[in-house]
Amino acid sequence: MNRIDKCFKELKLRNETGFIPFLTACDPTPSAAADIIVDLDKRGADVIELGFPYSDPIADGPVIQASYNRVLANGITTATIFDMVKEVRKRSEIPIVAMVSYSIVYRYGYKKFIEAAQNIGIDGATIPDLPVEEADKIFDIAKKNDFKIVCFVAPTTTDNRLDIITTRSEGFLYYIAVVGITGTRKALPEDLDENIKKLKNRTQCPVAVGFGVSTPEQANTVGKIADGVIVGSAIVKEIEKNKDLPVNSLINNLGSFTEKLIHGAKGQS
Amino acid sequence: METVSDKTNLNDQEIIEYPDKMGRFGKFGGKFVPETLMPALDELENAYLEAKDDPEFNREFEYYLGEYVGRPSPLYFAERLTKKLNGPKIYLKREDLNHTGAHKINNTIGQVLLAIRMGKKRIIAETGAGQHGVATATAAAMFGLDCDVYMGEEDMRRQKLNVFRMRLLGTTVIPVKTGSRTLKDATNEALRDWMSSVRNTHYIIGSVVGPHPYPVMIRNFQKVIGEETKVQLMKKEQRLPDCIIACVGGGSNSIGIYYPFLKDKDVRLIGVESGGFGDKVGEHAATLSKGRPGVLHGSMSYVLQDGEGQTDIVHSISAGLDYPGVGPEHSYLKDIGRVEYVSVTDDEAIKAFQVCAHSEGIIPALESSHALAYLMKVGPTIDKDKVVVVCLSGTGDKDSFEVARKTGQEI
């Protein structure tokens, strides 16, 4: 069974909310990034969302943009990222979902990308600039390779589109909490609870929620209604803050920061 | 691979029927944007499809093009330039004489009318040279809508005059400090703004780029350039032109003048890109001549990017051509062989800028100067009984500072 499906199945049995940290691939370096993933696995993260750096990300705010630029300036390529994941797979079985722009997937060749990613141990992908209408061929190849294409639902998504998206998405559904780009927000939107309930009524697929979730308190609120909580910018910012420290200190500081979010999401004190 | 046979197989239907329902011109176009924006694109598409067949909308659009923009723009016989090149008869389509000094306003009037129909209260736009920014600010001012324009810091330096004009018109110009601080980055920021503001804001893209329905909608707002040209030349010469030359950045003035001639297969269509100062990455912005198919800013088209799918740094002396992408319809027209795409250098464009000013008393935009530069290259090789039309897409007043700087003069 695909690691993502297995993970959400087990979470459900334990009646537990999943925690999904977003990490920019190879930030700050490939070896530190591999260590971070292994450490977050030990601390109770359930799935890793691994952001492939892109020069022109439309859905990302300043924190993730800066991390992409940092990593690209270090000469990180898709091949480097695949090598890093290989390293992780020697030490961890945590499910990994790539967050990758269609520009990168198309240039690599989508068939080749999915086969290579699956082969080195990436379990699925979410492609933010590829709406379901454009994704038929990708879904076909992904299905053949047991590779999960995770689709987005936004607060602006209409009922018509919701029907198509919920039937296509695999692994989980990524609910975008806010109308906007990634980044921290002071407060969660008021209609979040209602929107997630509406979505969950329409699908058996687990629903994970991201965008604008950055504190343990927010993670806790979201964790009560969703199957998974995704935190990106807050974690990437913590890496940025600690990136010049020795790797051990970086990992420890990030680890204790993330643990609070994990406990928040899972309602543990 | 496209083969030569594609060229001969090109029939009227192919051109009339594209794009398809998915917004595809052959394999190009489509919608490659985050889910958050998809419903807004559907809303825009529906509003546009409804408006385009509504006589009231068209009457209103034509009214403003005539009474406010000042159309039709003249098709001017450039007698001294013709003599100087000792080649074909040269006509200039004077889009520089439109209100605000470029063709951009044809599109912004159309889109503001559409935004009002959709009940949107706020307008955003990206701008490179500032001509689209000024045209958007103008239309927003006239119809009383709030307007914010994103502009790269490098372009704000190069195009100071237009920045001030936008401010005079009541628009907020938001400096973009990311990436190369030019048009590509301004487009990113405008799209990010739209991700948050999509419920009450309409994004007016300035060229035939972006996700469906923008490329087809903007082409239709700009095709008035070619329609007028056809009628005007018929009156003056009782014939079609032999050749039409236009500059191509995103490609809105060029598609606007080409479109009504696409089926007239004897009319040679030439698109001129910015060759900058060299062939290496970062030295030019010749997307169709030197790029490859890929995805940028919501559509599949030719793009300048590396082997990893990361967008290349580009360069052009002209802020309006300084862009690593191009409209999907152009990519299609290149692949089927209907339009020839070439490039000229920064220096050739500056030379043409000066020649046009001296011989015709017209200061052309640096963008349009690329089309003129190619005319000056090929003009002397074309027979004297032929007729060539160059789209003079905008005025060069805005470029005075940059040309002075490049030629070592002080203003």
XYZ file of C-alpha atoms in Angstrom:
680
model
C 0.000 0.000 0.000
C 1.150 3.531 -0.754
C 2.726 5.123 2.335
C 0.242 8.055 2.282
C -2.835 5.807 2.253
C -1.316 3.607 4.962
C -0.537 6.638 7.111
C -4.070 8.107 6.967
C -5.583 4.679 7.551
C -3.536 4.243 10.716
C -4.273 7.796 11.870
C -7.968 7.068 11.489
C -7.700 3.881 13.523
C -5.965 5.842 16.268
C -8.523 8.644 15.883
C -5.623 11.046 15.492
C -5.046 14.112 13.326
C -2.057 14.001 10.996
C 0.616 16.677 11.066
C 2.247 17.628 7.758
C 5.237 19.981 7.867
C 6.126 21.693 4.581
C 9.858 21.841 3.920
C 11.648 23.452 1.009
C 13.700 20.649 -0.522
C 17.405 20.810 0.341
C 17.011 23.862 2.582
C 19.498 24.863 3.918
C 21.641 22.037 2.439
C 20.774 18.579 1.085
C 22.334 16.712 4.011
C 20.814 18.956 6.690
C 17.453 18.690 4.926
C 17.619 14.881 4.991
C 18.493 14.973 8.712
C 15.577 17.333 9.374
C 13.084 14.975 7.723
C 14.367 11.984 9.708
C 14.213 14.015 12.936
C 10.677 15.312 12.294
C 9.579 11.728 11.602
C 10.903 10.710 15.059
C 9.135 13.654 16.676
C 5.751 12.581 15.357
C 5.248 14.292 11.979
C 3.086 12.072 9.779
C 3.697 13.186 6.185
C 6.328 15.507 4.694
C 5.303 18.013 2.036
C 8.488 18.626 0.081
C 8.587 21.883 -1.897
C 10.590 21.792 -5.122
C 12.091 25.268 -5.513
C 10.723 27.258 -8.471
C 11.765 30.655 -9.806
C 8.208 32.015 -10.186
C 5.824 30.517 -7.603
C 2.441 32.254 -7.832
C 0.828 30.724 -4.750
C 3.695 31.403 -2.347
C 4.322 34.293 -0.010
C 7.664 35.973 0.776
C 8.984 33.353 3.260
C 8.720 30.395 0.893
C 9.818 32.503 -2.085
C 12.967 33.443 -0.167
C 13.676 29.803 0.671
C 13.299 28.845 -3.000
C 15.716 31.565 -4.038
C 18.184 30.476 -1.358
C 18.119 26.880 -2.508
C 18.236 27.712 -6.226
C 21.251 29.950 -5.595
C 22.967 26.858 -4.146
C 22.490 25.119 -7.509
C 19.870 22.620 -6.290
C 18.222 20.685 -9.155
C 15.557 18.003 -9.375
C 18.374 15.424 -9.436
C 19.834 16.794 -6.165
C 16.412 16.600 -4.550
C 15.914 12.998 -5.680
C 19.348 12.110 -4.215
C 18.374 13.744 -0.917
C 15.164 11.678 -0.764
C 17.202 8.517 -1.437
C 19.267 9.412 1.626
C 16.093 9.864 3.697
C 14.724 6.518 2.577
C 17.755 4.727 4.118
C 16.603 6.016 7.505
C 12.882 6.793 7.372
C 9.615 5.524 5.904
C 7.670 8.752 6.445
C 5.354 9.455 3.480
C 6.652 12.242 1.218
C 4.483 14.373 -1.066
C 6.250 16.622 -3.560
C 4.893 20.150 -3.985
C 6.143 20.917 -7.460
C 5.304 23.443 -10.162
C 4.062 22.076 -13.474
C 6.817 24.047 -15.169
C 9.371 21.707 -13.559
C 7.352 18.545 -14.140
C 6.718 19.429 -17.798
C 10.364 20.223 -18.477
C 11.490 16.955 -16.854
C 8.787 15.048 -18.746
C 5.742 14.161 -16.638
C 5.977 10.403 -17.219
C 9.680 10.376 -16.461
C 9.144 12.605 -13.413
C 6.459 10.404 -11.861
C 8.377 7.187 -12.523
C 11.639 8.578 -11.154
C 9.970 10.155 -8.107
C 8.066 6.982 -7.272
C 11.190 4.922 -7.778
C 13.289 6.868 -5.284
C 10.547 6.857 -2.655
C 8.348 9.922 -3.174
C 4.754 8.834 -2.653
C 2.780 11.505 -4.428
C 2.711 15.080 -5.625
C 0.640 18.180 -5.464
C 1.056 20.428 -8.504
C -0.329 23.852 -7.568
C -0.480 25.296 -11.098
C -2.111 22.218 -12.644
C -5.905 22.339 -12.258
C -7.854 19.091 -12.709
C -8.937 20.119 -16.220
C -5.351 19.967 -17.451
C -4.314 16.870 -15.518
C -5.853 13.834 -17.287
C -2.568 12.414 -18.577
C -0.867 12.965 -15.238
C -3.638 11.127 -13.368
C -3.320 8.157 -15.740
C 0.449 7.808 -15.383
C 0.243 8.374 -11.621
C -2.377 5.652 -11.201
C -0.211 3.151 -13.067
C 2.665 3.940 -10.708
C 0.689 4.005 -7.432
C 1.713 7.661 -7.162
C -0.863 9.890 -5.469
C -1.862 13.181 -7.093
C -3.163 15.355 -4.282
C -5.581 18.050 -5.492
C -6.361 21.433 -3.997
C -9.729 22.797 -2.950
C -9.970 26.544 -2.275
C -12.619 28.607 -0.500
C -13.469 29.967 -3.966
C -13.995 26.495 -5.475
C -17.521 26.155 -6.871
C -19.739 23.121 -6.246
C -19.319 21.941 -9.852
C -15.576 21.924 -9.543
C -15.724 20.350 -6.102
C -17.448 17.292 -7.574
C -14.695 16.822 -10.165
C -11.854 17.460 -7.731
C -13.123 15.126 -5.010
C -13.428 12.253 -7.462
C -9.915 12.817 -8.854
C -7.784 13.537 -5.781
C -5.842 10.662 -4.240
C -3.976 10.275 -0.954
C -5.673 13.277 0.571
C -7.359 16.546 -0.402
C -5.472 19.753 0.263
C -7.889 22.399 1.510
C -6.518 25.926 1.132
C -7.713 27.693 4.298
C -7.487 31.256 3.034
C -8.153 33.110 -0.204
C -4.560 34.106 -0.788
C -0.960 32.955 -0.843
C 1.076 30.987 1.681
C 2.229 32.801 4.809
C 1.331 33.424 8.411
C -1.984 35.077 9.331
C -3.117 36.493 12.646
C -6.438 34.703 12.497
C -8.024 31.811 10.626
C -10.996 32.660 8.403
C -14.407 32.481 10.045
C -15.940 30.169 7.456
C -13.165 27.546 7.801
C -15.107 25.189 10.031
C -18.167 25.244 7.819
C -16.154 24.832 4.594
C -14.231 21.810 5.863
C -17.409 20.139 7.116
C -19.006 20.701 3.727
C -16.003 19.191 2.008
C -15.823 16.203 4.335
C -19.480 15.454 3.670
C -18.695 15.022 -0.006
C -15.720 12.723 0.144
C -14.163 9.730 1.864
C -10.712 11.117 1.077
C -8.823 12.553 4.084
C -8.813 16.367 4.162
C -5.638 18.207 5.158
C -5.673 21.970 5.661
C -2.883 24.414 4.932
C -2.158 28.095 4.074
C -2.151 30.549 6.945
C -1.804 27.940 9.723
C 1.271 28.891 11.742
C 0.815 28.608 15.530
C 0.128 25.617 17.833
C -3.225 27.237 18.709
C -4.228 27.523 15.052
C -3.010 23.959 14.456
C -5.210 22.865 17.340
C -8.303 24.610 15.959
C -7.773 23.128 12.509
C -6.816 19.720 13.925
C -10.234 19.373 15.556
C -12.025 19.499 12.216
C -9.503 18.248 9.625
C -7.717 14.928 9.095
C -4.386 16.670 8.629
C -2.794 20.012 9.444
C -0.188 21.507 7.106
C 2.237 24.171 8.333
C 4.682 25.712 5.863
C 5.886 29.285 6.189
C 6.280 29.171 9.996
C 8.562 26.134 9.758
C 10.510 27.460 6.771
C 11.008 30.711 8.659
C 12.385 28.788 11.647
C 14.878 27.072 9.329
C 15.848 30.437 7.879
C 16.408 31.786 11.402
C 18.636 28.858 12.403
C 20.325 28.073 9.094
C 23.764 29.413 10.033
C 23.975 27.452 13.304
C 25.724 24.056 13.501
C 23.433 21.387 11.994
C 22.701 19.771 15.380
C 21.483 23.041 16.861
C 19.397 23.754 13.753
C 17.752 20.342 14.024
C 17.128 20.645 17.773
C 15.693 24.146 17.555
C 13.491 23.251 14.605
C 12.495 19.992 16.290
C 11.241 21.615 19.482
C 9.500 24.351 17.469
C 7.718 21.748 15.334
C 6.837 19.511 18.304
C 4.633 22.269 19.684
C 2.801 22.419 16.370
C 2.460 18.626 16.312
C 1.016 18.599 19.819
C -1.315 21.422 18.874
C -2.589 19.617 15.785
C -3.095 16.354 17.645
C -4.647 18.004 20.704
C -1.932 16.668 23.005
C -0.699 18.871 25.839
C 8.047 17.836 -34.580
C 5.982 20.090 -36.822
C 6.625 19.328 -40.472
C 6.485 21.458 -43.586
C 3.152 19.879 -44.457
C 1.564 21.642 -41.465
C 2.081 24.870 -43.325
C 0.271 23.790 -46.455
C -2.489 22.094 -44.472
C -3.304 25.291 -42.662
C -6.871 26.067 -43.620
C -9.304 28.790 -42.751
C -11.143 26.623 -40.290
C -8.076 25.954 -38.190
C -7.619 29.641 -37.646
C -11.265 30.465 -37.109
C -11.882 27.641 -34.672
C -8.999 28.059 -32.299
C -8.735 28.321 -29.421
C -10.795 25.291 -28.380
C -12.949 25.204 -25.245
C -9.882 24.651 -23.083
C -8.276 27.754 -24.547
C -5.823 25.741 -26.629
C -4.118 27.022 -29.745
C -2.843 23.655 -30.956
C -0.895 22.398 -27.960
C -0.395 25.908 -26.546
C -2.493 27.949 -24.134
C -4.752 26.384 -21.494
C -5.114 27.320 -17.845
C -2.204 26.615 -15.526
C -3.078 28.511 -12.362
C -3.780 27.641 -8.721
C -7.248 26.356 -7.859
C -8.035 29.612 -6.012
C -8.081 31.467 -9.358
C -9.889 28.867 -11.449
C -13.416 30.001 -10.546
C -12.437 33.600 -11.391
C -11.237 32.498 -14.820
C -14.518 30.660 -15.379
C -16.441 33.764 -14.286
C -14.376 35.943 -16.625
C -14.818 33.542 -19.513
C -18.574 33.442 -19.061
C -18.798 37.219 -18.736
C -16.663 37.688 -21.829
C -18.557 35.168 -23.958
C -21.791 36.881 -23.025
C -20.447 40.392 -23.627
C -18.776 39.655 -26.928
C -22.093 38.835 -28.588
C -23.995 41.592 -26.838
C -24.610 44.493 -29.268
C -24.847 46.887 -26.321
C -21.368 45.937 -25.072
C -19.881 46.245 -28.550
C -21.584 49.557 -29.147
C -20.167 50.887 -25.902
C -16.667 49.525 -26.670
C -16.710 51.131 -30.117
C -18.028 54.372 -28.696
C -15.073 54.736 -26.333
C -12.562 53.628 -28.965
C -13.862 56.377 -31.249
C -14.660 59.222 -28.867
C -12.077 58.651 -26.157
C -9.157 56.755 -27.706
C -9.444 58.617 -31.011
C -9.740 55.686 -33.376
C -9.310 54.925 -36.154
C -5.609 55.636 -35.904
C -4.072 56.832 -39.196
C -2.328 54.521 -41.628
C 0.378 56.917 -42.679
C 2.437 56.689 -45.880
C 6.060 57.213 -44.724
C 7.337 58.851 -47.888
C 10.792 59.910 -46.738
C 11.491 56.563 -45.090
C 10.356 54.850 -48.296
C 12.794 56.966 -50.351
C 15.587 56.436 -47.877
C 15.317 52.633 -47.940
C 14.796 52.594 -51.705
C 12.539 49.562 -51.399
C 8.801 48.937 -50.948
C 6.166 51.545 -50.089
C 6.116 51.853 -46.314
C 3.007 52.561 -44.278
C 3.019 53.121 -40.532
C -0.038 52.137 -38.469
C -0.033 54.988 -35.983
C -1.056 53.393 -32.688
C 1.186 55.988 -31.035
C -1.530 58.549 -31.795
C -4.076 56.821 -29.571
C -4.947 58.482 -26.275
C -2.130 57.583 -23.803
C 0.247 56.937 -26.701
C 0.031 53.229 -27.452
C -2.218 50.379 -28.538
C -2.579 49.173 -24.928
C -5.681 51.271 -24.287
C -7.783 49.246 -26.764
C -7.535 46.331 -24.355
C -7.899 48.236 -21.089
C -11.130 49.932 -22.237
C -12.527 46.522 -23.167
C -11.512 44.889 -19.897
C -12.687 47.752 -17.681
C -16.111 47.584 -19.348
C -16.083 43.865 -18.614
C -14.990 44.393 -14.985
C -17.930 46.764 -14.497
C -20.287 44.136 -15.950
C -18.897 41.623 -13.452
C -19.398 44.072 -10.580
C -15.702 44.279 -9.669
C -14.747 47.469 -7.873
C -10.990 47.255 -8.032
C -8.536 46.826 -10.898
C -4.971 45.528 -10.755
C -2.410 45.276 -13.538
C 1.246 44.546 -14.195
C 3.316 46.790 -16.380
C 6.734 46.715 -18.031
C 7.260 49.850 -20.095
C 4.431 51.492 -18.194
C 2.215 51.892 -21.277
C -0.191 49.205 -20.132
C -0.049 50.637 -16.611
C -0.927 54.106 -17.888
C -3.670 52.726 -20.125
C -5.143 50.792 -17.187
C -4.862 53.782 -14.841
C -6.577 55.922 -17.484
C -9.502 53.578 -18.016
C -9.883 53.067 -14.251
C -9.896 56.830 -13.679
C -12.472 57.434 -16.369
C -14.833 54.790 -14.965
C -14.118 55.596 -11.296
C -12.545 52.288 -10.247
C -9.717 51.809 -7.738
C -6.483 50.794 -9.405
C -3.147 49.339 -8.276
C -0.345 48.657 -10.765
C 2.642 46.404 -10.085
C 5.887 47.504 -11.700
C 9.445 46.212 -11.335
C 11.892 48.616 -9.696
C 14.237 48.395 -12.680
C 11.371 49.364 -14.986
C 10.351 52.213 -12.662
C 13.861 53.580 -13.118
C 13.764 53.160 -16.896
C 10.246 54.523 -17.250
C 10.011 57.306 -14.658
C 7.685 59.389 -16.764
C 5.050 56.675 -16.940
C 5.289 56.063 -13.189
C 4.450 59.709 -12.608
C 1.647 59.640 -15.190
C 0.014 56.688 -13.403
C 0.214 58.555 -10.094
C -1.334 61.641 -11.692
C -4.213 59.421 -12.782
C -4.859 58.351 -9.199
C -3.308 54.894 -9.430
C -1.030 53.426 -6.785
C 2.167 52.098 -8.353
C 3.528 49.231 -6.261
C 7.270 48.673 -6.718
C 8.304 45.037 -7.219
C 11.641 44.161 -5.683
C 11.775 40.425 -6.376
C 13.771 38.604 -9.083
C 15.064 40.756 -11.918
C 12.633 43.520 -10.878
C 11.088 43.680 -14.371
C 7.888 42.611 -16.137
C 8.036 38.916 -15.217
C 8.266 39.734 -11.520
C 5.550 42.388 -11.742
C 3.291 39.708 -13.270
C 4.094 37.311 -10.393
C 3.152 39.954 -7.836
C -0.055 40.918 -9.641
C -1.065 37.238 -9.719
C -0.268 36.926 -5.981
C -2.403 39.990 -5.265
C -5.215 38.430 -7.301
C -4.906 35.202 -5.278
C -6.019 37.229 -2.232
C -8.340 39.774 -3.834
C -10.046 37.697 -6.511
C -13.528 38.123 -5.068
C -13.726 41.892 -5.660
C -10.850 42.562 -8.060
C -10.367 42.170 -11.802
C -6.837 41.590 -13.056
C -6.237 43.335 -16.403
C -3.399 41.479 -18.099
C -1.732 43.737 -20.655
C -0.718 41.302 -23.342
C -2.015 38.165 -25.065
C -0.419 36.006 -22.367
C -1.706 34.323 -19.203
C -4.377 31.656 -18.755
C -7.459 31.278 -20.956
C -9.535 33.396 -21.659
C -6.986 36.247 -21.554
C -5.059 35.482 -24.787
C -8.165 35.216 -26.974
C -10.043 38.041 -25.246
C -7.144 40.478 -25.500
C -6.497 39.534 -29.116
C -10.128 40.297 -29.881
C -9.874 43.690 -28.174
C -6.730 44.430 -30.215
C -7.775 43.090 -33.623
C -9.242 46.536 -34.398
C -5.647 47.481 -35.384
C -5.607 44.989 -38.254
C -9.235 45.556 -39.251
C -8.623 49.273 -39.685
C -5.360 48.642 -41.526
C -7.149 46.446 -44.037
C -9.839 49.015 -44.787
C -7.404 51.950 -44.867
C -4.955 50.277 -47.215
C -7.742 49.120 -49.496
C -8.800 52.753 -49.794
C -5.264 54.044 -50.432
C -3.811 51.234 -52.537
C -6.834 49.086 -53.494
C -4.953 46.005 -52.306
C -3.703 44.017 -49.328
C -0.181 44.644 -48.030
C 2.609 42.285 -49.081
C 4.106 42.258 -45.650
C 3.272 43.339 -42.076
C 6.005 43.829 -39.491
C 5.350 44.206 -35.757
C 7.349 43.841 -32.559
C 6.654 40.918 -30.230
C 7.093 40.966 -26.469
C 3.999 39.261 -25.076
C 2.600 39.954 -28.528
C -0.583 42.056 -28.292
C 0.052 44.732 -30.935
C 1.368 42.125 -33.356
C -1.511 39.675 -32.934
C -3.880 42.654 -33.174
C -2.558 43.674 -36.576
C -1.973 40.094 -37.870
C -5.259 38.506 -36.919
C -7.497 39.944 -39.671
C -4.825 38.917 -42.221
C -4.143 35.355 -41.055
C -6.307 33.867 -43.785
C -4.784 36.101 -46.467
C -1.939 33.734 -47.105
C -0.113 36.015 -49.529
C 0.424 38.562 -46.774
C 3.791 37.868 -45.210
C 3.680 38.352 -41.427
C 6.875 39.076 -39.499
C 7.272 39.316 -35.712
C 10.371 41.008 -34.343
C 11.687 40.041 -30.922
C 14.361 41.619 -28.789
C 17.806 40.179 -29.547
C 19.384 42.339 -26.822
C 23.169 42.336 -27.026
C 23.935 38.647 -27.563
C 22.742 35.056 -27.891
C 23.615 33.862 -24.394
C 21.144 33.441 -21.544
C 20.487 36.825 -19.972
C 21.525 38.805 -23.045
C 18.243 38.782 -24.983
C 14.469 38.287 -24.737
C 13.893 36.407 -28.012
C 11.424 33.847 -26.655
C 10.126 32.423 -29.949
C 13.499 32.504 -31.701
C 15.485 30.954 -28.868
C 13.046 29.439 -26.342
C 11.131 26.179 -26.091
C 7.637 25.099 -25.082
C 6.997 25.276 -21.338
C 4.659 26.730 -18.727
C 4.835 30.261 -17.361
C 2.211 32.601 -15.914
C -0.727 30.352 -16.524
C -0.229 29.070 -20.041
C 1.717 26.647 -22.176
C 3.790 28.555 -24.699
C 7.337 29.140 -25.814
C 9.356 30.304 -22.818
C 12.981 31.102 -22.019
C 13.880 28.664 -19.272
C 16.679 26.293 -18.292
C 16.691 22.495 -18.433
C 15.110 22.384 -14.962
C 12.053 24.480 -15.883
C 13.366 27.549 -14.029
C 12.753 30.826 -15.863
C 15.823 32.437 -17.440
C 16.963 35.968 -16.757
C 16.258 38.025 -19.887
C 17.364 41.381 -21.222
C 16.005 44.000 -23.575
C 16.660 47.700 -23.933
C 12.920 47.977 -24.235
C 11.056 47.385 -20.970
C 7.975 46.261 -22.889
C 9.858 43.422 -24.600
C 11.884 42.410 -21.535
C 9.858 39.260 -20.828
C 10.749 35.524 -20.935
C 7.356 34.419 -22.261
C 5.070 35.067 -25.240
C 1.386 34.599 -26.068
C 0.307 31.027 -26.871
C -1.274 32.043 -30.172
C 2.137 33.236 -31.377
C 3.661 29.884 -30.408
C 1.023 28.199 -32.523
C 1.523 30.573 -35.472
C 5.261 29.916 -35.295
C 4.847 26.143 -35.292
C 2.421 26.096 -38.229
C 4.724 28.476 -40.094
C 2.187 31.276 -40.620
C 4.330 33.992 -39.010
C 8.120 34.389 -39.258
C 9.746 35.393 -35.992
C 13.106 37.158 -36.075
C 15.087 39.354 -33.702
C 17.106 42.571 -33.784
C 19.632 43.901 -31.270
C 19.371 46.784 -28.801
C 21.736 48.835 -30.967
C 19.746 48.214 -34.140
C 16.582 49.304 -32.312
C 18.197 52.531 -31.105
C 19.452 53.252 -34.628
C 15.950 52.730 -36.049
C 14.517 54.951 -33.296
C 16.800 57.764 -34.471
C 16.214 57.203 -38.194
C 12.446 57.275 -37.748
C 12.654 60.468 -35.694
C 14.880 62.216 -38.270
C 13.218 61.072 -41.460
C 9.547 61.125 -40.429
C 9.355 63.411 -37.402
C 7.923 60.536 -35.392
C 9.606 59.362 -32.195
C 8.691 55.680 -31.938
C 8.605 53.578 -28.774
C 11.718 51.439 -28.293
C 9.405 48.432 -28.623
C 8.126 49.577 -32.045
C 11.705 50.518 -32.979
C 12.455 46.780 -33.098
C 9.907 46.386 -35.909
C 11.378 49.420 -37.679
C 14.904 48.051 -37.277
C 13.939 44.853 -39.058
C 12.236 46.893 -41.779
C 15.488 48.777 -42.304
C 17.341 45.470 -42.652
C 14.999 43.838 -45.155
C 13.488 46.954 -46.787
C 16.221 47.436 -49.411
C 15.844 43.791 -50.550
C 12.094 44.064 -51.227
C 10.770 45.172 -54.645
C 9.594 48.750 -55.069
C 6.110 47.769 -56.178
C 5.443 46.032 -52.856
C 3.668 47.511 -49.817
C 4.870 46.965 -46.264
C 2.943 47.986 -43.130
C 4.797 48.464 -39.838
C 2.807 48.597 -36.621
C 4.011 51.658 -34.770
C 2.624 50.389 -31.515
C 3.508 53.357 -29.298
C 5.224 56.673 -28.853
C 8.829 56.966 -27.738
C 8.324 59.977 -25.492
C 8.579 57.627 -22.526
C 11.950 56.360 -23.806
C 13.668 59.752 -23.992
C 15.547 59.278 -20.709
C 16.684 55.752 -21.497
C 17.870 56.604 -25.016
C 19.723 59.660 -23.678
C 21.409 57.458 -21.082
C 22.344 54.761 -23.605
C 23.735 57.287 -26.106
C 25.676 59.179 -23.444
C 23.631 62.374 -23.505
C 22.212 64.422 -20.664
C 18.709 65.803 -20.537
